[in-house]
XYZ file of C-alpha atoms in Angstrom:
730
model
C -140.898 -40.303 -0.059
C -141.264 -40.915 3.757
C -141.079 -38.231 6.108
C -138.670 -40.974 8.189
C -136.153 -41.823 5.110
C -136.134 -38.159 4.505
C -134.935 -37.510 7.805
C -132.604 -40.229 8.282
C -129.950 -39.062 5.568
C -129.690 -35.505 7.485
C -129.838 -36.517 10.756
C -126.744 -39.269 9.657
C -125.104 -35.389 8.165
C -126.276 -33.877 11.465
C -123.871 -36.309 13.096
C -120.799 -35.367 11.121
C -120.330 -31.804 13.882
C -120.255 -33.991 16.838
C -117.931 -36.392 18.953
C -118.950 -39.578 20.126
C -118.396 -41.107 23.848
C -114.750 -41.772 23.302
C -113.589 -38.448 21.175
C -114.088 -39.217 17.843
C -115.931 -37.894 15.447
C -118.532 -39.347 13.388
C -117.043 -38.290 9.895
C -117.877 -41.657 8.785
C -121.482 -40.748 9.099
C -121.281 -39.005 6.528
C -120.868 -41.450 3.798
C -123.557 -43.453 5.497
C -125.729 -40.325 4.599
C -124.907 -39.945 0.880
C -125.776 -43.619 0.633
C -129.342 -43.250 2.033
C -129.636 -40.213 -0.063
C -128.505 -41.990 -3.490
C -130.839 -44.971 -1.896
C -133.844 -43.013 -0.846
C -134.200 -39.496 -2.383
C -132.773 -40.437 -6.106
C -132.520 -44.142 -7.300
C -136.284 -43.922 -6.616
C -137.075 -41.400 -9.208
C -134.206 -42.119 -11.664
C -135.765 -42.559 -15.143
C -134.749 -47.058 -15.804
C -133.921 -48.364 -19.398
C -133.614 -52.120 -20.285
C -130.048 -50.857 -22.398
C -128.048 -48.556 -23.058
C -129.279 -48.244 -26.276
C -132.759 -47.553 -25.099
C -131.661 -44.795 -22.812
C -129.539 -42.563 -25.712
C -132.336 -43.051 -27.500
C -134.639 -42.074 -25.040
C -132.653 -38.843 -24.734
C -131.939 -38.036 -27.891
C -135.153 -38.531 -29.783
C -136.389 -36.585 -26.699
C -134.280 -33.310 -27.132
C -131.932 -33.822 -24.213
C -128.668 -35.172 -25.502
C -127.120 -33.488 -28.436
C -126.905 -36.502 -31.419
C -124.320 -35.052 -33.412
C -121.322 -35.406 -30.594
C -122.319 -39.194 -30.105
C -121.978 -39.681 -33.752
C -118.603 -38.826 -33.223
C -117.768 -42.221 -32.535
C -118.975 -45.712 -33.207
C -121.859 -47.451 -31.711
C -119.247 -49.981 -30.345
C -117.557 -47.245 -28.703
C -120.143 -45.607 -27.470
C -120.849 -48.944 -25.133
C -116.949 -49.398 -24.319
C -116.640 -45.933 -23.080
C -119.663 -46.021 -21.025
C -117.968 -49.698 -19.212
C -115.201 -47.707 -18.867
C -117.282 -45.708 -16.685
C -118.749 -47.931 -14.650
C -115.588 -49.485 -13.312
C -114.539 -46.542 -11.616
C -117.555 -47.163 -9.901
C -117.799 -43.610 -9.026
C -119.319 -42.649 -5.459
C -119.393 -38.679 -3.582
C -117.318 -38.662 -0.836
C -119.665 -36.645 1.080
C -123.432 -35.446 1.376
C -122.812 -32.339 -0.042
C -121.535 -33.241 -3.562
C -124.056 -35.697 -4.156
C -126.585 -33.091 -3.172
C -125.031 -30.939 -5.342
C -124.990 -32.428 -8.389
C -128.565 -33.734 -8.476
C -130.071 -30.361 -7.456
C -127.513 -28.281 -10.454
C -126.204 -30.568 -12.604
C -127.662 -34.143 -13.154
C -129.844 -34.120 -16.058
C -134.052 -34.105 -15.524
C -136.942 -34.510 -17.250
C -138.204 -31.648 -18.441
C -141.374 -32.203 -15.358
C -138.209 -32.731 -12.828
C -140.293 -36.042 -12.021
C -137.124 -37.839 -12.988
C -133.532 -37.772 -13.129
C -132.082 -38.806 -16.328
C -127.766 -38.971 -15.263
C -125.894 -40.163 -13.168
C -121.991 -38.317 -12.107
C -120.723 -41.347 -13.985
C -122.782 -40.454 -16.868
C -122.228 -36.622 -16.710
C -118.484 -37.531 -16.699
C -119.133 -39.356 -19.954
C -120.615 -36.435 -21.985
C -117.892 -33.987 -21.031
C -115.891 -36.580 -22.386
C -116.890 -37.427 -25.603
C -117.442 -33.664 -25.773
C -113.659 -32.454 -25.066
C -112.030 -35.097 -26.883
C -114.186 -34.238 -29.849
C -113.692 -37.928 -31.635
C -110.689 -38.846 -30.373
C -110.852 -42.342 -28.341
C -108.186 -42.436 -26.502
C -108.603 -38.612 -24.874
C -111.967 -39.651 -24.271
C -110.695 -42.771 -22.203
C -108.347 -41.103 -20.379
C -110.831 -37.736 -19.782
C -113.401 -39.872 -18.643
C -111.280 -41.148 -15.963
C -109.103 -38.002 -14.888
C -113.042 -36.774 -14.244
C -114.498 -39.513 -12.118
C -111.136 -39.545 -10.463
C -111.709 -35.788 -9.662
C -108.086 -34.976 -10.857
C -109.897 -32.926 -13.511
C -113.071 -31.027 -12.886
C -114.336 -28.776 -16.319
C -116.356 -25.380 -14.679
C -119.530 -25.504 -14.146
C -121.068 -24.248 -17.294
C -119.106 -26.893 -19.574
C -119.805 -29.764 -16.653
C -123.171 -28.382 -17.005
C -123.618 -28.093 -20.323
C -121.565 -30.541 -22.164
C -123.477 -33.007 -24.531
C -127.048 -31.026 -23.988
C -129.296 -30.244 -26.946
C -130.899 -28.069 -25.276
C -128.080 -25.472 -23.144
C -126.050 -22.363 -22.541
C -122.701 -21.833 -23.870
C -119.758 -23.632 -22.193
C -118.284 -20.368 -21.251
C -117.818 -19.254 -17.078
C -117.998 -15.441 -17.690
C -117.260 -12.614 -20.339
C -115.198 -9.174 -20.038
C -116.786 -6.442 -22.301
C -115.228 -2.611 -22.605
C -117.576 0.026 -22.627
C -116.348 3.264 -24.774
C -117.840 6.425 -24.072
C -120.075 6.979 -26.290
C -124.318 5.941 -26.678
C -123.967 3.281 -29.129
C -120.985 1.381 -27.005
C -123.078 1.562 -23.804
C -126.110 0.283 -25.748
C -124.414 -2.724 -27.356
C -122.592 -2.988 -23.847
C -126.434 -3.786 -22.236
C -127.679 -5.251 -25.253
C -124.750 -8.170 -25.698
C -124.769 -8.284 -21.563
C -127.868 -9.262 -22.075
C -127.529 -12.131 -25.019
C -124.710 -13.651 -23.029
C -126.832 -13.752 -19.550
C -129.597 -15.914 -21.883
C -126.457 -18.201 -22.723
C -126.111 -18.663 -19.068
C -121.763 -16.736 -18.309
C -121.513 -13.355 -16.066
C -120.742 -10.575 -17.682
C -118.196 -7.471 -16.511
C -117.553 -4.405 -18.101
C -115.263 -1.857 -17.859
C -116.913 1.721 -17.041
C -113.310 3.499 -16.510
C -113.729 5.318 -20.340
C -117.356 6.566 -19.522
C -116.937 10.110 -19.039
C -118.165 11.722 -15.419
C -121.676 13.101 -14.060
C -121.948 17.165 -15.548
C -118.608 16.782 -17.658
C -119.873 18.240 -21.342
C -121.985 16.399 -24.241
C -120.938 17.917 -27.607
C -119.134 20.710 -26.198
C -122.139 21.573 -23.896
C -121.165 21.810 -19.868
C -122.841 19.559 -17.022
C -124.726 17.235 -19.383
C -123.355 13.731 -18.772
C -125.222 11.579 -16.229
C -121.959 9.600 -15.357
C -121.611 5.946 -14.517
C -124.273 5.365 -12.121
C -127.245 5.278 -13.918
C -125.230 2.883 -16.802
C -124.471 0.756 -13.487
C -128.557 0.838 -12.769
C -129.800 -0.333 -16.391
C -126.530 -3.329 -16.455
C -128.221 -4.332 -13.004
C -131.821 -4.479 -14.236
C -130.071 -6.795 -17.395
C -128.910 -9.430 -15.175
C -131.779 -9.391 -13.219
C -133.988 -10.255 -15.896
C -131.854 -12.982 -17.673
C -131.227 -16.582 -16.251
C -130.421 -19.506 -18.475
C -134.123 -21.213 -18.497
C -134.083 -20.790 -14.328
C -130.956 -22.358 -13.663
C -128.621 -20.043 -13.818
C -128.991 -16.435 -12.766
C -127.835 -13.963 -14.583
C -125.127 -11.891 -12.899
C -122.568 -9.289 -13.661
C -119.640 -6.761 -12.573
C -119.181 -3.166 -13.178
C -114.997 -2.342 -13.274
C -113.643 1.735 -12.494
C -110.504 3.121 -12.185
C -109.576 4.238 -8.699
C -108.422 7.570 -10.596
C -112.371 8.308 -12.463
C -113.700 11.211 -10.953
C -116.434 9.465 -9.739
C -114.902 6.599 -8.042
C -115.869 7.196 -4.341
C -119.697 8.076 -5.706
C -119.135 4.306 -7.393
C -118.026 2.848 -4.062
C -121.264 4.035 -2.369
C -123.744 2.611 -3.862
C -122.935 -0.638 -2.139
C -123.164 1.697 1.693
C -126.350 -0.071 3.050
C -127.548 3.023 4.032
C -127.029 4.216 0.041
C -130.131 5.890 -1.653
C -132.054 4.215 -3.412
C -131.709 6.125 -6.089
C -127.842 5.541 -6.924
C -127.547 1.772 -4.531
C -126.629 -1.111 -6.003
C -127.617 -3.891 -4.673
C -127.026 -7.308 -7.270
C -124.153 -6.281 -9.220
C -120.614 -6.552 -8.088
C -117.969 -3.917 -8.213
C -114.304 -4.041 -8.597
C -112.034 -1.214 -8.140
C -108.642 -0.776 -10.709
C -105.470 0.294 -8.592
C -102.204 1.261 -9.956
C -99.086 1.580 -8.452
C -99.238 5.678 -8.342
C -102.551 5.160 -5.987
C -100.119 3.185 -3.361
C -97.471 5.057 -3.401
C -99.226 8.230 -3.109
C -101.053 6.888 0.280
C -97.327 5.652 1.883
C -96.751 9.675 1.114
C -99.630 10.825 2.750
C -100.940 13.145 -0.404
C -103.878 13.454 -1.816
C -104.457 11.312 -5.078
C -105.761 13.547 -8.622
C -109.151 12.008 -10.471
C -108.959 12.782 -13.963
C -112.036 13.461 -16.202
C -111.762 10.564 -19.322
C -113.426 12.891 -21.827
C -111.167 15.379 -21.346
C -108.005 11.947 -21.338
C -109.379 10.926 -24.678
C -108.950 14.658 -26.136
C -105.724 14.963 -25.123
C -104.078 11.776 -25.984
C -106.630 10.968 -28.429
C -106.720 7.539 -26.798
C -109.168 5.562 -23.775
C -108.519 6.754 -20.226
C -108.018 2.843 -19.783
C -105.440 2.828 -22.809
C -102.657 4.335 -20.760
C -100.729 4.001 -18.067
C -101.983 6.548 -15.146
C -99.222 5.599 -13.274
C -96.815 6.473 -15.751
C -98.680 9.766 -17.072
C -99.470 10.925 -13.642
C -97.409 13.915 -13.485
C -97.555 14.910 -17.275
C -102.014 14.532 -16.328
C -101.377 16.650 -13.570
C -99.047 19.265 -15.222
C -101.748 19.370 -18.639
C -104.411 22.352 -18.021
C -106.760 20.782 -20.474
C -107.086 17.768 -18.122
C -109.687 18.599 -15.555
C -108.781 16.846 -12.018
C -110.224 16.852 -8.754
C -108.311 15.579 -5.754
C -109.099 13.257 -2.705
C -106.756 11.932 -0.180
C -105.304 8.830 -1.041
C -105.080 7.027 2.311
C -108.718 8.340 2.928
C -109.837 5.965 -0.335
C -108.288 3.202 1.511
C -110.227 3.433 3.917
C -113.659 3.954 1.986
C -112.394 1.487 0.267
C -111.641 -1.121 3.393
C -115.145 0.601 5.267
C -117.084 -0.546 1.719
C -115.223 -4.434 1.897
C -116.303 -4.367 5.316
C -120.204 -3.707 4.486
C -120.882 -5.351 1.465
C -117.780 -8.018 0.646
C -116.980 -5.630 -2.375
C -115.038 -4.269 -4.235
C -113.138 -6.299 -6.166
C -109.230 -5.317 -6.447
C -107.638 -5.225 -9.460
C -103.627 -4.901 -9.709
C -103.155 -2.789 -12.626
C -99.677 -2.283 -13.053
C -98.863 -5.829 -11.649
C -100.773 -7.397 -14.563
C -99.472 -5.478 -17.499
C -96.017 -5.497 -16.211
C -96.675 -9.056 -16.419
C -98.594 -9.517 -19.203
C -97.334 -11.204 -22.306
C -99.037 -9.292 -24.911
C -97.949 -5.765 -24.391
C -97.600 -4.840 -27.886
C -101.753 -6.135 -28.446
C -102.593 -3.526 -25.276
C -102.862 -3.272 -21.939
C -105.291 -5.183 -19.666
C -108.036 -3.408 -18.146
C -110.125 -5.101 -16.168
C -111.048 -8.386 -15.302
C -114.217 -10.648 -14.305
C -117.250 -12.030 -11.835
C -114.406 -13.565 -9.920
C -111.081 -11.561 -10.392
C -109.164 -14.361 -12.155
C -108.965 -13.322 -15.726
C -106.389 -10.763 -16.802
C -105.793 -10.347 -20.760
C -105.993 -7.186 -23.556
C -108.909 -5.865 -24.252
C -109.324 -3.702 -27.219
C -111.968 -1.043 -28.141
C -114.807 -1.360 -30.666
C -116.547 1.625 -32.737
C -119.821 1.607 -34.040
C -122.085 3.182 -36.556
C -124.815 5.398 -35.850
C -127.559 2.187 -35.866
C -125.067 0.538 -33.948
C -123.143 -2.445 -35.887
C -119.732 -2.629 -35.593
C -117.661 -0.028 -37.949
C -114.278 -1.965 -36.242
C -114.609 -5.117 -34.410
C -112.210 -4.462 -31.541
C -110.963 -7.242 -28.905
C -113.248 -8.603 -25.911
C -112.483 -11.744 -23.481
C -114.416 -15.193 -22.676
C -113.457 -17.531 -19.708
C -112.446 -21.335 -20.901
C -112.266 -22.588 -17.106
C -111.600 -25.957 -15.556
C -109.548 -27.110 -12.557
C -106.509 -29.436 -11.253
C -107.681 -31.429 -7.998
C -104.269 -31.008 -6.270
C -104.293 -33.722 -3.941
C -105.709 -36.731 -6.840
C -103.492 -35.287 -9.243
C -100.481 -35.445 -6.663
C -101.283 -39.104 -6.143
C -101.024 -39.774 -9.634
C -97.494 -37.851 -10.055
C -95.985 -39.943 -12.088
C -98.619 -39.130 -14.970
C -98.628 -35.511 -14.404
C -97.137 -34.135 -16.645
C -99.633 -36.479 -19.279
C -103.045 -34.630 -17.202
C -102.108 -31.380 -17.253
C -102.031 -31.861 -21.418
C -105.202 -33.878 -21.575
C -106.380 -31.015 -19.853
C -105.420 -28.196 -21.613
C -106.826 -29.512 -24.929
C -109.563 -30.266 -23.428
C -110.066 -26.398 -22.508
C -108.791 -25.231 -25.866
C -111.559 -27.597 -27.258
C -114.268 -25.392 -25.127
C -112.835 -22.088 -26.849
C -113.025 -23.612 -30.258
C -116.694 -25.401 -29.864
C -118.462 -22.162 -28.597
C -121.298 -20.076 -30.224
C -120.222 -16.588 -29.825
C -122.505 -14.839 -32.374
C -123.934 -12.714 -30.274
C -121.076 -10.912 -29.198
C -118.669 -10.372 -31.948
C -116.175 -8.569 -29.782
C -115.760 -11.476 -27.605
C -116.166 -14.175 -30.621
C -112.927 -12.121 -32.251
C -110.933 -12.044 -28.784
C -111.607 -16.696 -28.524
C -111.117 -17.104 -31.959
C -107.866 -14.760 -32.190
C -106.042 -15.859 -28.578
C -107.911 -19.074 -27.793
C -107.079 -18.166 -24.269
C -107.954 -20.474 -21.577
C -107.798 -20.778 -18.163
C -106.360 -23.654 -16.066
C -106.247 -23.906 -12.303
C -106.458 -25.597 -9.411
C -108.558 -26.678 -5.944
C -107.960 -28.547 -2.996
C -104.875 -26.895 -2.115
C -105.756 -27.487 1.783
C -106.750 -30.284 1.542
C -103.965 -31.842 0.684
C -101.384 -29.863 2.953
C -104.048 -31.285 5.261
C -103.856 -34.872 4.795
C -100.123 -34.626 4.751
C -99.870 -32.963 8.096
C -98.962 -29.702 6.472
C -100.517 -26.443 8.421
C -101.699 -23.609 5.791
C -99.515 -21.171 7.508
C -96.216 -22.597 7.633
C -93.101 -22.472 5.361
C -93.747 -25.529 4.119
C -97.378 -24.509 2.643
C -95.631 -21.860 0.656
C -92.932 -23.585 -0.653
C -95.409 -26.719 -1.540
C -97.366 -24.186 -3.666
C -94.717 -22.420 -5.206
C -93.825 -26.067 -7.073
C -96.825 -27.289 -7.629
C -97.636 -24.285 -9.901
C -94.050 -24.240 -10.977
C -94.497 -28.154 -12.632
C -98.092 -27.117 -14.497
C -96.594 -24.210 -15.802
C -94.274 -26.248 -17.518
C -96.827 -28.799 -18.403
C -99.487 -26.318 -19.669
C -96.714 -24.664 -22.050
C -95.545 -27.887 -23.330
C -99.282 -29.184 -24.127
C -99.509 -25.707 -25.611
C -96.403 -25.696 -27.964
C -97.500 -29.740 -28.799
C -101.808 -28.031 -30.275
C -98.976 -25.223 -31.836
C -97.976 -27.749 -33.895
C -101.390 -29.336 -34.943
C -103.398 -26.560 -34.927
C -101.276 -23.515 -35.535
C -100.494 -20.649 -33.268
C -102.840 -17.983 -31.820
C -102.964 -14.866 -34.166
C -100.321 -12.161 -32.722
C -97.599 -15.030 -31.176
C -95.305 -13.036 -33.217
C -95.722 -9.727 -31.241
C -96.015 -12.008 -27.511
C -92.917 -11.892 -25.376
C -93.794 -15.701 -25.560
C -91.809 -15.438 -29.373
C -88.888 -13.651 -27.817
C -88.465 -16.233 -24.629
C -88.196 -12.743 -22.701
C -91.199 -14.025 -20.821
C -89.781 -17.298 -19.846
C -86.757 -15.910 -18.373
C -87.799 -16.489 -14.497
C -87.314 -19.807 -15.644
C -84.288 -19.691 -17.812
C -82.002 -18.096 -15.938
C -83.788 -19.095 -12.158
C -83.016 -21.903 -10.359
C -86.319 -23.411 -9.094
C -86.310 -26.302 -6.656
C -88.038 -27.093 -3.514
C -86.596 -25.030 -0.555
C -87.368 -27.326 1.955
C -86.997 -30.825 3.315
C -90.634 -31.458 3.537
C -91.471 -30.627 0.380
C -88.939 -32.165 -1.514
C -89.654 -35.814 -0.483
C -93.355 -34.828 -1.213
C -92.723 -35.002 -4.670
C -90.272 -37.733 -4.382
C -92.609 -39.951 -2.611
C -95.546 -39.199 -5.875
C -92.477 -40.153 -8.343
C -93.793 -36.762 -9.536
C -90.885 -35.297 -11.921
C -90.349 -31.669 -11.508
C -89.122 -29.890 -14.798
C -85.467 -28.397 -14.431
C -84.089 -25.459 -15.461
C -82.230 -27.291 -18.378
C -86.136 -28.913 -19.280
C -87.120 -25.059 -20.191
C -84.706 -23.675 -21.812
C -85.066 -26.722 -24.623
C -88.811 -25.763 -23.964
C -88.910 -22.528 -24.976
C -86.866 -22.943 -27.853
C -89.312 -25.190 -29.529
C -91.803 -22.673 -27.908
C -90.382 -19.672 -30.040
C -89.888 -21.722 -33.547
C -93.677 -23.167 -33.289
C -95.843 -21.259 -31.121
C -98.200 -21.272 -28.562
C -101.476 -22.544 -29.829
C -102.690 -20.178 -26.220
C -102.930 -16.539 -25.566
C -103.369 -17.292 -21.692
C -102.754 -20.857 -19.939
C -103.554 -20.185 -16.441
C -106.021 -18.997 -14.034
C -107.019 -19.729 -10.285
C -111.079 -19.880 -9.726
C -112.996 -19.744 -6.648
C -114.597 -23.328 -7.906
C -116.882 -23.153 -4.951
C -119.557 -24.681 -6.931
C -117.351 -27.371 -8.260
C -115.476 -27.840 -5.054
C -118.553 -29.087 -3.627
C -118.932 -31.598 -6.643
C -115.750 -33.016 -5.628
C -115.598 -32.701 -2.048
C -112.466 -30.872 -1.728
C -111.242 -27.862 -0.375
C -111.429 -24.518 -2.959
C -109.265 -23.242 -4.751
C -106.347 -21.964 -2.790
C -107.918 -20.659 0.253
C -107.959 -22.633 3.428
C -111.420 -23.775 4.583
C -113.735 -21.688 6.766
C -113.687 -24.775 9.075
C -113.060 -28.499 9.515
C -116.874 -29.186 8.714
C -118.592 -26.146 7.176
C -122.161 -25.126 7.799
C -124.478 -24.726 5.066
C -127.797 -23.156 4.358
C -129.584 -25.650 1.401
C -132.875 -24.347 0.871
C -135.728 -25.904 2.631
C -133.448 -28.703 4.450
C -132.258 -26.579 6.135
C -128.091 -26.586 7.731
C -125.830 -29.336 5.562
C -122.503 -30.089 7.134
C -119.662 -30.654 4.794
C -116.543 -32.001 5.962
C -113.213 -30.967 4.582
C -111.362 -33.484 2.315
C -110.620 -37.038 3.368
C -110.706 -35.085 7.339
C -110.419 -37.988 10.026
C -109.042 -37.393 13.404
C -105.847 -37.550 12.994
C -105.568 -34.503 10.240
C -108.186 -32.745 12.044
C -105.932 -30.333 13.474
C -104.155 -29.154 9.877
C -108.150 -28.019 9.077
C -108.813 -26.802 12.584
C -107.074 -23.556 11.418
C -108.522 -22.640 9.108
C -109.359 -19.362 7.198
C -110.181 -17.104 9.744
C -107.601 -17.830 12.447
C -104.644 -17.495 9.781
C -105.862 -14.485 8.694
C -104.708 -12.186 5.543
C -100.955 -12.740 5.689
C -100.939 -16.492 5.374
C -103.414 -16.752 2.248
C -101.684 -14.058 0.711
C -98.195 -15.332 1.051
C -99.181 -19.140 -0.524
C -101.440 -17.001 -3.346
C -98.505 -14.857 -3.834
C -96.267 -18.024 -4.175
C -98.656 -19.399 -7.060
C -99.028 -15.748 -9.072
C -95.033 -16.386 -10.076
C -96.446 -19.210 -12.100
C -100.197 -17.989 -13.282
C -100.040 -16.012 -16.281
C -103.293 -14.376 -15.204
C -104.794 -13.759 -11.619
C -106.146 -15.624 -8.589
C -110.129 -15.235 -6.826
C -107.998 -14.834 -3.656
C -110.270 -13.986 -0.858
C -109.258 -12.918 1.807
C -110.648 -13.432 5.570
C -111.179 -11.565 8.673
C -112.928 -11.755 12.062
C -115.382 -8.884 13.426
C -112.622 -7.331 14.911
C -110.551 -6.533 12.206
C -110.591 -2.790 11.218
C -109.671 -0.815 8.356
C -106.479 -0.505 9.088
C -105.846 -4.029 9.217
C -107.409 -4.399 5.539
C -105.393 -1.488 4.471
C -102.569 -3.587 5.122
C -103.515 -7.277 3.651
C -104.127 -4.495 0.769
C -100.191 -3.461 0.979
C -98.945 -7.027 1.163
C -100.967 -8.201 -2.048
C -99.718 -5.128 -3.802
C -95.989 -6.182 -2.562
C -96.235 -9.267 -2.995
C -97.347 -8.831 -6.463
C -100.312 -10.416 -6.116
C -103.115 -9.376 -9.495
C -106.103 -9.003 -7.664
C -108.140 -9.538 -4.610
C -111.733 -10.875 -4.823
C -114.111 -10.667 -2.118
C -113.424 -9.928 1.631
C -115.636 -12.075 4.103
C -116.227 -11.140 7.251
C -116.638 -13.648 10.382
C -119.939 -13.146 12.972
C -119.583 -14.408 15.858
C -123.012 -14.642 17.342
C -124.784 -17.554 20.210
C -127.633 -19.691 18.841
C -128.496 -21.160 22.047
C -125.667 -22.499 24.520
C -123.865 -23.438 21.233
C -121.062 -20.362 19.549
C -122.134 -20.769 15.870
C -120.116 -18.956 13.581
C -121.919 -17.809 10.704
C -118.930 -17.456 8.076
C -120.089 -16.823 4.993
C -123.146 -14.234 5.478
C -122.901 -10.937 6.104
C -126.065 -9.015 7.484
C -127.272 -5.941 5.168
C -130.166 -3.953 6.269
C -131.386 -7.493 7.754
C -131.073 -9.474 4.340
C -128.902 -11.716 4.311
C -126.484 -11.439 1.229
C -124.040 -14.478 0.437
C -120.321 -13.508 -0.259
C -119.940 -15.670 -3.672
C -119.498 -19.434 -3.023
C -120.011 -20.963 -6.452
C -124.076 -21.547 -5.375
C -126.968 -21.790 -7.562
C -128.235 -19.045 -5.158
C -125.013 -16.989 -5.701
C -125.678 -13.495 -7.786
C -122.427 -14.476 -9.281
C -120.078 -16.645 -11.070
C -121.376 -20.206 -10.346
C -117.447 -21.195 -11.513
């Protein structure tokens, strides 16, 4: 590789940021950069084979491909699907997508000298794995992936079809109980799961506070911070063959006695004894906290140790909002007080310093929870889009299970909204294939190392189908992000997605049976679906109505829902949960589209990529005509517009949405508090990161370092799903 050839594709990519003498942007230069990158950096290092059969034999014999997956199909079909894949003539739409694939996803020889896969070949192995022997489904999934309509999450796309691999699952959720066996088991399980490439979130709410009694002896407990330290070391130690760094998050109730100490672990000037550097933090906030802040009152923090003694169950398993007054009156429950408004101010301060904590709106997710009889939603995951019930496990003294509870795993994938709309006539069928593919992930993973997660997965087969490229669709159809039309489109798109997802899960239930506990869910009596059977859902703006008509997109009617609900009541659903919108940082780069439901930070994003320095990433199908619809990006539209769009989707998403808020350095803690309240009132389930834009001068050019927060002279990257990120890699 000559220096000249290396510099050429970088130079072509850099032109993307600038205008020519006629005032036109050089967006075509990035496409030329892709061609140059493939020609000079990839093709010379691609291992060559005379025939497909020779290549597959090499990959199987050298333990790269899993022969068992290939053997589910005839040799004739294998040749056919590779020919079909080639006919799609897949090309990366920008340099960042090509680089992301070949640095993070594409299979390479063990010595890293040669590439063994193209994107098309990785897509084919995903289709063969996800179709599980169905030739028709495999062919259609190849088309969905190569047309960028559907993209499996990183762990699935990375590992499908490989002999030596991690699991296909994005992340895991574990709850800890207030005993040493549960803590030790949680640490050990986190290590095992990190080894397999998944991020792990743990709920610490049930752990007794510092100085609480142990065996009746006062002032003995060490509290939650030492457990956080143990977990941080655990995650920093583990990685999946160097491919994915171990990553973890911990959630704590806002009414836990150590909530302020918990938050203080992320302060820039925190004492090293308590400072948490790489572990992500999340706070679970019930409605009562907002109510107390609105009144300007103090909020009580309750001892989990005493709550368990009084109620006979852990603190997570009671509603703080419903039991608040009873807890206040009960002298057997120790309590301390902090000012509720001061709590929210502290929350905002920490987010300005670190981007953390995530926020889960406890009562909002539990009101929406269709499995109330099964238990409560007590936490979320590393990207705050999972909201499922978990139940306690109990252990013997040797840490073996006495009773296996239910914990959670995330089986994720995303629809590319803009590309899916182009094939609007077949949207329902495409959603059906995506649901079936994710159901396959839920049934194929080996979770023996985590019995409680295995049980939760086997009984629920919960999946999280999400979406990305919303801003890309809006901009290419000349809709500004912060408009009623954007909210209206989001509402109707997810309304339709929910219908087709439930329809697909019902169809699978007729073949595979309903998930365990269906009969006790609000699906079974139809009450979950009242928002569809008793309310009319139609486009509110003429522009959105015309868009769906343009693409021959059928919007289900109220009568369609009534028929479907009766079928569901009769035959069940295969999956306890269906929709969750992940951040899609990594896979949106892979698909050259805008991430999740978020607006872009800039029409041409600036990324720092190791030794290459800056890589310029133009927005999806950007041109001089639609540039202005991208120009008003995440920081310009501000939190309100982002919350309104997320809230429109959230009406139809049965779990949560990884919603990142963007503010400038001129914003105040009061501004963030207003955003929390708006999201709360709009019934959003969660808030992911808060990203702060730092405006600095670089030479004579104003440069926005929009995804980096300065923390003690160290660059700490907010989660963008990249391989350098310390969180989820969704």
